[in-house]
XYZ file of C-alpha atoms in Angstrom:
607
model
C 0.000 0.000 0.000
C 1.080 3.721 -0.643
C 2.321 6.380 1.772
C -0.165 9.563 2.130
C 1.153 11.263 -0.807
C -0.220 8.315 -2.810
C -4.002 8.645 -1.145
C -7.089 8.104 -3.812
C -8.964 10.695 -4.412
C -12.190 10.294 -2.746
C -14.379 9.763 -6.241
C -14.420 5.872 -7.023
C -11.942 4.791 -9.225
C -13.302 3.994 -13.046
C -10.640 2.018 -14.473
C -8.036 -0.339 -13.509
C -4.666 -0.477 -13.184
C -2.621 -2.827 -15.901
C -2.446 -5.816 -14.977
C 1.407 -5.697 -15.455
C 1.615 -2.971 -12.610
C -1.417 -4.459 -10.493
C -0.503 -7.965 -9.766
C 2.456 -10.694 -9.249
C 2.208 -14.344 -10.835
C -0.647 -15.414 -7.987
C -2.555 -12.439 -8.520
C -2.477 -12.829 -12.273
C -3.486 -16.628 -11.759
C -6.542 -15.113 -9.976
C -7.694 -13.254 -12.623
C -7.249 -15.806 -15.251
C -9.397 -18.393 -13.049
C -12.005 -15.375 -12.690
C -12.657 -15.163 -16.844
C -12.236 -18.973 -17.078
C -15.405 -19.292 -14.923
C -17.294 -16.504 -16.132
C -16.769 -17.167 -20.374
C -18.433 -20.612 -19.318
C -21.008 -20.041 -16.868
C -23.671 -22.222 -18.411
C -21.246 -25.212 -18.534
C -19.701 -24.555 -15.333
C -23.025 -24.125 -13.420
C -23.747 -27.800 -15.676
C -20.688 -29.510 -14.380
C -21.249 -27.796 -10.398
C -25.149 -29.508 -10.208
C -23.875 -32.833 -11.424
C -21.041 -32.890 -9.094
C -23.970 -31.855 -6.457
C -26.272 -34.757 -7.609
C -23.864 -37.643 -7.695
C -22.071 -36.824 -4.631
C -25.259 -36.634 -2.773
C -27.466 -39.259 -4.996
C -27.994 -41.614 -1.751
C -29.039 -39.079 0.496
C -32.628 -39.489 2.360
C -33.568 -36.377 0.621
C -33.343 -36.421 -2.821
C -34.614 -40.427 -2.897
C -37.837 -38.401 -1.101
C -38.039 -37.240 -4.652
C -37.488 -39.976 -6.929
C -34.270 -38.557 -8.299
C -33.317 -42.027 -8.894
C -29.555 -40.696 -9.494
C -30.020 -38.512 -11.876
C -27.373 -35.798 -12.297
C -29.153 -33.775 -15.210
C -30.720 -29.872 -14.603
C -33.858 -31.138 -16.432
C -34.752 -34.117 -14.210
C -33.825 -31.853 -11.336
C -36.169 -29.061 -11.834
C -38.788 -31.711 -12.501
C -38.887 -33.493 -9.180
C -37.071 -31.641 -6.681
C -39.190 -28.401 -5.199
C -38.481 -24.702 -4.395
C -38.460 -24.864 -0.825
C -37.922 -22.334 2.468
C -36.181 -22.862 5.941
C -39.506 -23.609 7.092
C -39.717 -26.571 4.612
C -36.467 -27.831 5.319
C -36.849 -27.200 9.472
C -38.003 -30.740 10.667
C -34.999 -32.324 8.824
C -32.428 -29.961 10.609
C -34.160 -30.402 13.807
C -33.275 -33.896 13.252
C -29.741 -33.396 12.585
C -29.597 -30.895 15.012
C -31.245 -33.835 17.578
C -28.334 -35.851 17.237
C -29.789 -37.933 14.041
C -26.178 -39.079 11.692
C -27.880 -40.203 8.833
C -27.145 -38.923 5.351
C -30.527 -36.722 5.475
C -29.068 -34.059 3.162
C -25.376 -34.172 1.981
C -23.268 -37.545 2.088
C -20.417 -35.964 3.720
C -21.024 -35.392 7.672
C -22.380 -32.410 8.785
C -19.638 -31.144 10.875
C -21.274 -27.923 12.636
C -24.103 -25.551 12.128
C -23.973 -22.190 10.692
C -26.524 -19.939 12.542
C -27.962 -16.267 10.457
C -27.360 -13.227 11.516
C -31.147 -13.457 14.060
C -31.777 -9.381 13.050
C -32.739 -10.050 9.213
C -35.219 -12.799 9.736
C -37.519 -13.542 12.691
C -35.554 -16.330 14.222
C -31.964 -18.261 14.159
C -31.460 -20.762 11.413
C -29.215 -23.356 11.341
C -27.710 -23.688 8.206
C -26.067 -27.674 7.866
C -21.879 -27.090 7.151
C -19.254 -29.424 5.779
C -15.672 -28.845 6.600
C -14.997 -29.699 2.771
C -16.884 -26.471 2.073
C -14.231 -24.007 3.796
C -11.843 -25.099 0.914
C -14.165 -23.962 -1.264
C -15.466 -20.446 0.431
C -11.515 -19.460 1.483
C -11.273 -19.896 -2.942
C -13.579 -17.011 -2.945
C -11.529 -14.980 -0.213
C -8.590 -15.576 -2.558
C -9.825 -14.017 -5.256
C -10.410 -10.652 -3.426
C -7.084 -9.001 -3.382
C -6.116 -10.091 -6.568
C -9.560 -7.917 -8.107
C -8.438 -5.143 -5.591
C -5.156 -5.231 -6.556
C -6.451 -3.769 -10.389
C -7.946 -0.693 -8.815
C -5.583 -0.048 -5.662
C -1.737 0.261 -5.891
C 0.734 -1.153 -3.277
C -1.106 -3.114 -0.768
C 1.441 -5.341 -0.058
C 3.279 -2.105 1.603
C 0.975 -1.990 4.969
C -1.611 -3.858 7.022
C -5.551 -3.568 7.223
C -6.910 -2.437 10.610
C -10.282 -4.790 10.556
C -12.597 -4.890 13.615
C -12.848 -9.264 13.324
C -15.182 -10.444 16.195
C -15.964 -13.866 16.925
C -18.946 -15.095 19.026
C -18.667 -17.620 21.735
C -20.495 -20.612 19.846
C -23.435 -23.036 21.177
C -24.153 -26.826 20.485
C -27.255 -28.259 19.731
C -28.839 -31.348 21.658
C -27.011 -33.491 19.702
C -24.163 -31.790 20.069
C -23.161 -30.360 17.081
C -21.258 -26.350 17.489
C -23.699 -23.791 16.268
C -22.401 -20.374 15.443
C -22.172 -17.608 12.879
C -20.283 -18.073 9.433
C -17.512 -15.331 10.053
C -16.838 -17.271 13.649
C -16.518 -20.837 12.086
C -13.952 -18.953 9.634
C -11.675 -17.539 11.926
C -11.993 -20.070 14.227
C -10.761 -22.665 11.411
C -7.521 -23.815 10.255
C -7.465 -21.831 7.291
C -7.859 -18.532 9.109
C -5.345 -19.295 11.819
C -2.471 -20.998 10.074
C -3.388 -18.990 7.142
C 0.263 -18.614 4.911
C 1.764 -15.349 4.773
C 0.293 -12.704 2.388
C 1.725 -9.742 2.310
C -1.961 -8.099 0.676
C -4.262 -9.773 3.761
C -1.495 -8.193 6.916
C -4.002 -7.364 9.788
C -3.067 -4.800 12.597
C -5.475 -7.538 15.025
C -3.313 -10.230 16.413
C -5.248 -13.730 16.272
C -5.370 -13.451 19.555
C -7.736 -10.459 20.196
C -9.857 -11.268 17.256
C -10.701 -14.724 18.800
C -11.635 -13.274 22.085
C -14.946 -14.526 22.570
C -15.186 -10.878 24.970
C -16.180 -8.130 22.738
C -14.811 -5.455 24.838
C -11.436 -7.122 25.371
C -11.469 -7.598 21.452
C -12.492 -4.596 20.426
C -9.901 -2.672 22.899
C -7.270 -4.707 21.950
C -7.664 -4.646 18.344
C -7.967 -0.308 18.556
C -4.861 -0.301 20.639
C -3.099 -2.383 17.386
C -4.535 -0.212 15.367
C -3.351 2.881 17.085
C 0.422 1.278 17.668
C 0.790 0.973 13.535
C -0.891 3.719 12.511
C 1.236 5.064 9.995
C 0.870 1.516 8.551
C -2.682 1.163 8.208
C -3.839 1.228 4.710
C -7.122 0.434 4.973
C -10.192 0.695 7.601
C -12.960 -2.089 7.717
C -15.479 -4.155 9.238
C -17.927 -6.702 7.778
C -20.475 -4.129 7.801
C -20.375 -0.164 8.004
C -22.422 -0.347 11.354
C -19.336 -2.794 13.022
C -16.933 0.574 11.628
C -19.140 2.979 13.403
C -19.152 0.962 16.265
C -15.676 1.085 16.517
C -15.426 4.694 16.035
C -17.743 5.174 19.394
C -15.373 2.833 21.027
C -12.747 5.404 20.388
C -14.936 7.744 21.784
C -15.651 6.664 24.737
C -12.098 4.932 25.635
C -9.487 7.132 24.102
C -7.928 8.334 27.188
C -7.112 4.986 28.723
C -5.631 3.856 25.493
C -3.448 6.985 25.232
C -2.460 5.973 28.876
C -2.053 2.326 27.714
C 0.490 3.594 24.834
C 2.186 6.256 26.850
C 2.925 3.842 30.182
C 3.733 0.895 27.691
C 1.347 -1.420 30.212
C -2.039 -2.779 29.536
C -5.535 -1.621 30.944
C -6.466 -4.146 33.990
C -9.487 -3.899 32.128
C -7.832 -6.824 29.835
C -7.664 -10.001 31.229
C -7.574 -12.569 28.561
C -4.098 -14.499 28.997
C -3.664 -14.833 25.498
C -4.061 -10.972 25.034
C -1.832 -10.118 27.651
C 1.123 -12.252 26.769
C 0.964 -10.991 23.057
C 0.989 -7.319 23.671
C 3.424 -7.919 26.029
C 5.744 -8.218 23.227
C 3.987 -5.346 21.210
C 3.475 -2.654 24.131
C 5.924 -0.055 24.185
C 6.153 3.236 26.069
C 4.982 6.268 23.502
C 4.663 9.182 24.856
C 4.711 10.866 21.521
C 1.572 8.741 20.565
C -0.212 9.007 23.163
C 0.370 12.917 23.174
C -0.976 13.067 19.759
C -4.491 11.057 20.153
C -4.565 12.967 23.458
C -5.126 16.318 20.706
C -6.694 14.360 18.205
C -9.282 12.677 20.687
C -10.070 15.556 22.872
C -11.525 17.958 20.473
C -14.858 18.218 19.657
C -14.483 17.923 16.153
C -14.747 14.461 14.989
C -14.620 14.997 11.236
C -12.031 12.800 9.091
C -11.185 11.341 12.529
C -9.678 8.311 10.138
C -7.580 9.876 7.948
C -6.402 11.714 10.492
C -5.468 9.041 13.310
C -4.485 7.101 10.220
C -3.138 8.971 7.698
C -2.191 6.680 4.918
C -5.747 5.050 4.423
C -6.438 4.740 0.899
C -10.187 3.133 1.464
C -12.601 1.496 3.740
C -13.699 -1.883 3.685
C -17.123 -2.433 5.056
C -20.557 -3.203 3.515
C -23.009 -0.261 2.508
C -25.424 -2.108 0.105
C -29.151 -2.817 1.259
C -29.873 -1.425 4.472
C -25.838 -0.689 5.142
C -26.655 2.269 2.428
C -27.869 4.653 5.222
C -24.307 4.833 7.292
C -22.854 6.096 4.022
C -23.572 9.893 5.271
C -22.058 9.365 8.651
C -19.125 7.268 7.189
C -17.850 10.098 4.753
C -18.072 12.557 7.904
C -15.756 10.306 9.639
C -13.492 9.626 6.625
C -13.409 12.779 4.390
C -15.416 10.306 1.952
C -12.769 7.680 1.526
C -14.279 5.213 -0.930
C -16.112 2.433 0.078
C -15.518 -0.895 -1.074
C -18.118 -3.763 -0.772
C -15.672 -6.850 -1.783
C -18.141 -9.808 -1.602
C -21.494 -11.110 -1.390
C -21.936 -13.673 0.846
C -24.477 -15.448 3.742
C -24.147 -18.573 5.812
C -26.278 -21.019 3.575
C -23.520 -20.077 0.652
C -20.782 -17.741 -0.673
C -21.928 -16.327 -3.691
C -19.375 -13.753 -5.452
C -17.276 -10.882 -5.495
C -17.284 -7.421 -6.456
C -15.091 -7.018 -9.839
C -15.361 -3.210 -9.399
C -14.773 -2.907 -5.403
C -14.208 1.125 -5.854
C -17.264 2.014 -7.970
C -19.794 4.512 -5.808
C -22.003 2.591 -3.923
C -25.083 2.983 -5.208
C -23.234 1.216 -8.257
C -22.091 -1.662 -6.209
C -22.714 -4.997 -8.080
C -21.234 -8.587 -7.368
C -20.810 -11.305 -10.066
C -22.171 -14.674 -8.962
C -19.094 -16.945 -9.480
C -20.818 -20.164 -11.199
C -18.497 -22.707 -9.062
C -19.979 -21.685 -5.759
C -23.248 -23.424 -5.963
C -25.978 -24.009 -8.335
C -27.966 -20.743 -8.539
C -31.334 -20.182 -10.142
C -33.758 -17.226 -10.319
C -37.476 -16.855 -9.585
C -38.949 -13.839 -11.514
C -39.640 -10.671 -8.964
C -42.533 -8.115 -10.234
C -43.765 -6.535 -6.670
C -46.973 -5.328 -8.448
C -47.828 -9.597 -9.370
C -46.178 -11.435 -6.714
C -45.140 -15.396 -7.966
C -46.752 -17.994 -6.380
C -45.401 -21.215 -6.305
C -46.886 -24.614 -6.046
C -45.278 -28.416 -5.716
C -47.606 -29.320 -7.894
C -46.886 -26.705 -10.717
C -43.159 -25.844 -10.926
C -42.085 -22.422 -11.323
C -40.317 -21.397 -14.245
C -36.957 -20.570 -12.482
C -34.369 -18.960 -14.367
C -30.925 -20.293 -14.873
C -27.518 -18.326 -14.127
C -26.730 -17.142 -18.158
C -30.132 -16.732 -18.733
C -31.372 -13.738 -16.120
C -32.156 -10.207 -18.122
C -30.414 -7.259 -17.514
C -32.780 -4.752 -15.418
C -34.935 -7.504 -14.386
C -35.640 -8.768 -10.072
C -34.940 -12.086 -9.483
C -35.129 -14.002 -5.696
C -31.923 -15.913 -5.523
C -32.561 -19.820 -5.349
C -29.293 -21.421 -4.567
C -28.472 -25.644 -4.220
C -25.131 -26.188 -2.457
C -22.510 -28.620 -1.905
C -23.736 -29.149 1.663
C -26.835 -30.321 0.483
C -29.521 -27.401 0.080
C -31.741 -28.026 -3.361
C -33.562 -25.687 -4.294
C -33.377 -23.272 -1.398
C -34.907 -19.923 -1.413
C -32.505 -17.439 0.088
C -34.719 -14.481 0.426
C -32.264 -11.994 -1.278
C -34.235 -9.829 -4.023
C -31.211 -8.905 -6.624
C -31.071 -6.790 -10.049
C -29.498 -7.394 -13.072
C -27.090 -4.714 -13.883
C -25.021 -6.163 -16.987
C -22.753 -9.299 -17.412
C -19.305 -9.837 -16.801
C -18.137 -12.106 -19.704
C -21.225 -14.504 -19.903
C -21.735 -14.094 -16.090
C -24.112 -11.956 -14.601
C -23.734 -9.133 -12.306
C -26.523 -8.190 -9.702
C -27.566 -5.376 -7.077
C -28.706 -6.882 -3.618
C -32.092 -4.576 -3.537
C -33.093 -5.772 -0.302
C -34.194 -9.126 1.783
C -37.645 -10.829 0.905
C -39.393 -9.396 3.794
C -42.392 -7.063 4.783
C -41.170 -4.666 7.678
C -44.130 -2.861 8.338
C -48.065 -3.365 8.013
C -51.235 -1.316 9.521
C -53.853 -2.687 6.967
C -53.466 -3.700 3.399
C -50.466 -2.027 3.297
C -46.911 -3.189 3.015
C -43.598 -1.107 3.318
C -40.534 -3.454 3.069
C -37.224 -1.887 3.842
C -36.208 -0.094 0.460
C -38.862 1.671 0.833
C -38.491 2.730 4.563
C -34.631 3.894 3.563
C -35.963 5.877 1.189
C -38.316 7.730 3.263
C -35.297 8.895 5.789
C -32.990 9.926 2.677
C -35.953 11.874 1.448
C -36.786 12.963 5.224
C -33.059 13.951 5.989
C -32.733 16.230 3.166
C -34.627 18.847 5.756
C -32.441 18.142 8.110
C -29.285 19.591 5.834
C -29.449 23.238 6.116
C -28.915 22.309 10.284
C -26.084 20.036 9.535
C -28.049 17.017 11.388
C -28.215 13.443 10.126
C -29.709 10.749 10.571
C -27.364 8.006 12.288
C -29.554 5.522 13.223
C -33.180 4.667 12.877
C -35.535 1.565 13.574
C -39.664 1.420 13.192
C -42.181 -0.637 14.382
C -46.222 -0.451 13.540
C -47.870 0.771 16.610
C -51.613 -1.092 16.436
C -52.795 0.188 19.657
C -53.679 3.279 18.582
C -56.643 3.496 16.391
C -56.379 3.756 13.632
C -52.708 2.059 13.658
C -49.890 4.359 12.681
C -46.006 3.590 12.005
C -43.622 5.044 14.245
C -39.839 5.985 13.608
C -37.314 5.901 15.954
C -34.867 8.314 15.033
C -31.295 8.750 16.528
C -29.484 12.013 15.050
C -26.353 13.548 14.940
C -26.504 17.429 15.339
C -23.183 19.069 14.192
C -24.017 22.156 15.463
C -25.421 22.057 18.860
C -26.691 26.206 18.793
C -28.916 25.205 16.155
C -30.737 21.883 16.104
C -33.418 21.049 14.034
C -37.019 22.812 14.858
C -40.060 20.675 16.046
C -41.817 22.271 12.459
C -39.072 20.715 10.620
C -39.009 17.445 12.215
C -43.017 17.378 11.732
C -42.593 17.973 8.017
C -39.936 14.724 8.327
C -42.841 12.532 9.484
C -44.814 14.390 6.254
C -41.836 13.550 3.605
C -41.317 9.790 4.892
C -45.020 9.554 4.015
C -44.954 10.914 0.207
C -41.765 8.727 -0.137
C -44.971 5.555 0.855
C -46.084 3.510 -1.783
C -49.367 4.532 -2.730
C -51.486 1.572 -0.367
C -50.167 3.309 2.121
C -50.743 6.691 1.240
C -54.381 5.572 -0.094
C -54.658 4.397 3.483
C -54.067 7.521 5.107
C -55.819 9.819 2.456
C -58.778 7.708 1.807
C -59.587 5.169 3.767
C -58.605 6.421 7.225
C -57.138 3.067 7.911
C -53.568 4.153 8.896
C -52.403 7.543 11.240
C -50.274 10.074 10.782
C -46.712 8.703 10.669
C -44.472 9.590 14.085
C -40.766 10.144 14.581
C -39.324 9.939 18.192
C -36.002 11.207 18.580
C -33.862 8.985 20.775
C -30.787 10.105 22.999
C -27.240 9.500 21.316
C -25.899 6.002 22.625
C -29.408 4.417 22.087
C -28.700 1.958 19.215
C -25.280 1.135 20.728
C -27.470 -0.122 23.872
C -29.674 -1.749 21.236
C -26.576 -3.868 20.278
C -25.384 -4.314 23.440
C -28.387 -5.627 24.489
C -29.069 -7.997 21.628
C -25.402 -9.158 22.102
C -26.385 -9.893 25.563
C -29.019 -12.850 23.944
C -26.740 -14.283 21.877
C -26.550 -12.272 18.613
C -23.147 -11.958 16.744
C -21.127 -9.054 17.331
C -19.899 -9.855 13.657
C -23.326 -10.048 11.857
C -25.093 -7.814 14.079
C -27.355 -5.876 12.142
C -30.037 -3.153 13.083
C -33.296 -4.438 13.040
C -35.690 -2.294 10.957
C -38.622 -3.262 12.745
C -39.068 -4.328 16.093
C -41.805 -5.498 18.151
C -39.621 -7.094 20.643
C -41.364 -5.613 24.121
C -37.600 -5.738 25.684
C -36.799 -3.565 22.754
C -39.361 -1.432 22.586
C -39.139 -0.790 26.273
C -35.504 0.180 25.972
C -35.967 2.590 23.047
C -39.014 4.158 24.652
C -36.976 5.233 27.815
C -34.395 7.086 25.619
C -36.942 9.288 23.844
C -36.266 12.899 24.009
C -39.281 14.076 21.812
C -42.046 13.053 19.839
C -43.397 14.578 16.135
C -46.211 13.766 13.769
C -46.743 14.253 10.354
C -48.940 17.695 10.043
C -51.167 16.950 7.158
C -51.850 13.842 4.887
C -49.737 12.914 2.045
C -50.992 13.392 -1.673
C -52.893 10.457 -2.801
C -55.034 10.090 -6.391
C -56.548 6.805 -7.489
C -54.283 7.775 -10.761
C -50.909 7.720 -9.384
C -49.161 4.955 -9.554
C -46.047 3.726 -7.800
């Protein structure tokens, strides 16, 4: 990586580098593998669903079907159905039970891999193969080498990342359960991973396996601090885990100044394998602590990154789909580094990467890599909503086949034995890399908020606060963090916003006028059920906004931590209804608005 005279320019990047000047002999291998796959994604995705289908042609689940040991796509889509987690559930349970049997993959199911618990309504348990990892640490391989096109020297310095791992749980049968980022870095691959001098981290192994999140995350911003001046990028998985981090700096500067300028370790840090490896890193720096002492202390947070750590030439964190509404808050921070989303990913599957990591991220688009799995595509219209039926198979739609500017929900069949499994991801075609396609993640499958007939999902909700926080400009106050819920006590029933905000300028905070016309522009940004709703039929209220105290969603975490979420794939939830939740976010209200009038509604207009 460069020194600071060699910074991007915040704009994304167009073009990249020659591949002469951009990568060495494995890098170049990289790329070739990359075009091999995507010139023949019809034959690959062939050869990947026989593979599948004979090395799983004795399981109990695919004789439920008749498959008979088949290995072609046409007797496939024939007998085996589109199914959900719900489907699958009573086989899992059985595996999770303690049941050995080849139920869904004829490899042994060596561990569970749990989602995220904040984008659906409950933990799944995703069935895992240790032969898999070989396959998902491919993809990881394959990052660099992409980034390496657009971003010069990053074999020069080391990546602070903010890696978390959560302590795990085992099912009755005794299988480990746990998120997919803390089966990685627990595993072999991560640990004893060779030396590359493009994937240097700042975090010693032993703070990011610290099961406590506090030790980690101190330990891993004291690292981070030490090398500064060799940091050369700034990431978590997502841009809310970056934040996060930030507000850790916040809040524990001056004990990490202390830390650096003493050369001993807070008390605070107890883990023994922490405290024997910055043994050997801790030195007395008075010079470094003197400087975040006048960095830290002011009031003035802005470009706080670039200017603890100069020489960082972007951040690594993901701002697609819900992510998209840090990206305000992020620049502040960064002086609106770019922002690169690297790969596209979830515990039942990896899926692909990211072949232009530094475009703007409302451009961000991954290519499905055809090796990963076996990936069809339902048609998406929201306006004439698919129904499917055993009976009646849907006409999914292979890999090389999906339009460009047509929705598709991602149907994936796996190595570890998924067929046919609905995902829940609604993507868009935005054009094709070689014969591969390249999609936008528009949002998860889900409806977030309800009253009556209506239905807001979550694009729709983030679009209300960007439209809403374009009032809040002209007082230099953004949104940082919001949540909703549909309050049905009231009647009628009315959606309510919690809003958390960050006022720059503390002599002049948004009025209570101008909040109530943010409750009034969330509303025209409704689809037009909703707005009918409120116009017409008098089935939905006036839309409210409470304003919550700064810290509130960092409690939110902490809180959902506390049950068992992971730190790593900790997301907000858009909608709660939780009464724990509710409860908490209630109590940190400091004041209430309505919308003023009722949003335009015709039976003409259209949405």
């Amino acid at each position: 990586m460069a020194c600071g005279s060699e910074l991007l320019s915040p704009s994304p990047i167009e073009q990249p580098l020659a591949p002469a000047t951009a990568c060495d002999e494995k890098s170049a291998k990289a790329l070739q593998f990359i075009e091999e796959v995507t010139k023949n994604t019809d034959s690959v995705q062939e050869r990947v669903l026989e593979e599948i289908l004979r090395q799983n042609a004795d399981t109990e689940y695919l004789k439920r079907f008749d498959l008979n040991g088949a290995t072609d796509r046409k007797s496939f889509k024939s007998k085996i159905p589109v199914v959900t987690y719900e489907d699958l559930q009573p086989d899992i349970q059985r595996i999770a039970n303690g049941d050995r049997s080849t139920i869904f993959c004829a490899y042994p199911i060596s561990e569970f891999l749990t989602s995220s618990g904040t984008s659906a309504g409950e933990r799944k348990l995703m069935p895992f193969i240790h032969e898999e990892l070989d396959r998902r640490q491919l993809l990881y391989s394959l990052l660099m080498p992409v980034m390496n096109q657009y971003v010069p020297d990053l074999d020069k310095g080391k990546a602070l990342h903010f890696l978390f791992v959560k302590a795990e749980t085992k099912t009755p049968g005794g299988l480990v359960a746990r998120p997919v980022l803390t089966s990685y870095y627990k595993s072999d691959h991560f640990k004893n991973r060779p030396f590359d001098p493009y994937n240097l981290y700042t975090s010693p192994n032993e703070a990011i396996l610290c099961p406590d999140s506090f030790q980690s995350m101190y330990t891993q911003m004291l690292c981070g601090l030490i090398m500064r001046h060799q940091v050369l990028r700034v990431g978590a998985v997502f841009a809310s885990g970056l934040l996060r981090a930030i507000r850790f700096l916040q809040l524990n500067w001056q004990q990490l100044s202390h830390d650096i300028s003493t050369g001993t370790l807070s008390p605070k840090i107890t883990d023994p394998s922490i405290t024997e490896c910055m043994a050997k890193l801790l030195k007395p720096d008075p010079e470094l602590a003197e400087f975040i002492n006048m960095e830290c202390s002011s009031e003035d947070w802005e470009r706080i990154i670039t200017r603890i750590w100069p020489n960082t030439k972007y951040l690594d964190v993901i701002v697609t789909g819900a992510m998209a509404q840090y990206i305000p808050t992020l620049d502040y921070y960064s002086g609106g580094l770019p922002k690169a989303c690297t790969m596209y990913g979830s515990s039942e599957c990896y899926f692909g990467l990211n072949l232009r990591p530094i475009s703007d991220p409302s451009d961000v688009s991954y290519t499905i890599m055809p090796n990963m799995g076996y990936f069809e595509f339902i048609p998406h219209d929201d306006s004439s909503p698919l129904t499917l039926s055993r009976d009646s198979p849907p006409p999914l739609v292979d890999l090389a086949y999906v339009e460009v500017g047509k929705y598709y929900e991602l149907v994936i069949t796996t190595y570890c034995g998924l067929n046919r499994y609905r995902v829940g991801d609604i993507l868009q075609v935005t054009r094709f890399h070689n014969t591969a396609p390249e999609f936008r993640f528009v949002r998860r499958k889900n409806v977030l908020l309800s009253i009556d007939s209506d239905k807001t999902d979550e694009s729709e909700l983030q679009r209300g606060i960007e439209n809403a926080s374009v009032l809040l400009k002209e007082f230099n106050t953004t949104v940082v963090e919001y949540t909703s819920y549909a309050d049905t006590k009231s009647i009628p029933g009315h959606y309510v916003i919690y809003w958390e905000l960050m006022i720059k300028n503390a002599s002049r905070p948004p009025t209570n006028e101008v909040l109530n016309q943010c409750c009034l522009a969330m509303e025209e940004s409704l689809n037009s059920v909703y707005r009918q709703g409120r116009v017409a039929d008098n089935s939905i209220g006036p839309l409210e906004i409470r304003v919550v105290k700064n810290g509130t969603f960092e409690e939110l975490m902490d809180y959902a931590i506390s049950r068992g979420a992971s730190i790593n794939q900790y997301k907000v939830p858009r909608c709660v209804s939780f009464t724990p939740i509710m409860e908490l976010l209630d109590s940190r209200v400091i004041s209430v608005h309505f919308s003023p009038a009722a949003p335009h509604w015709t039976p003409e207009r259209r949405r």
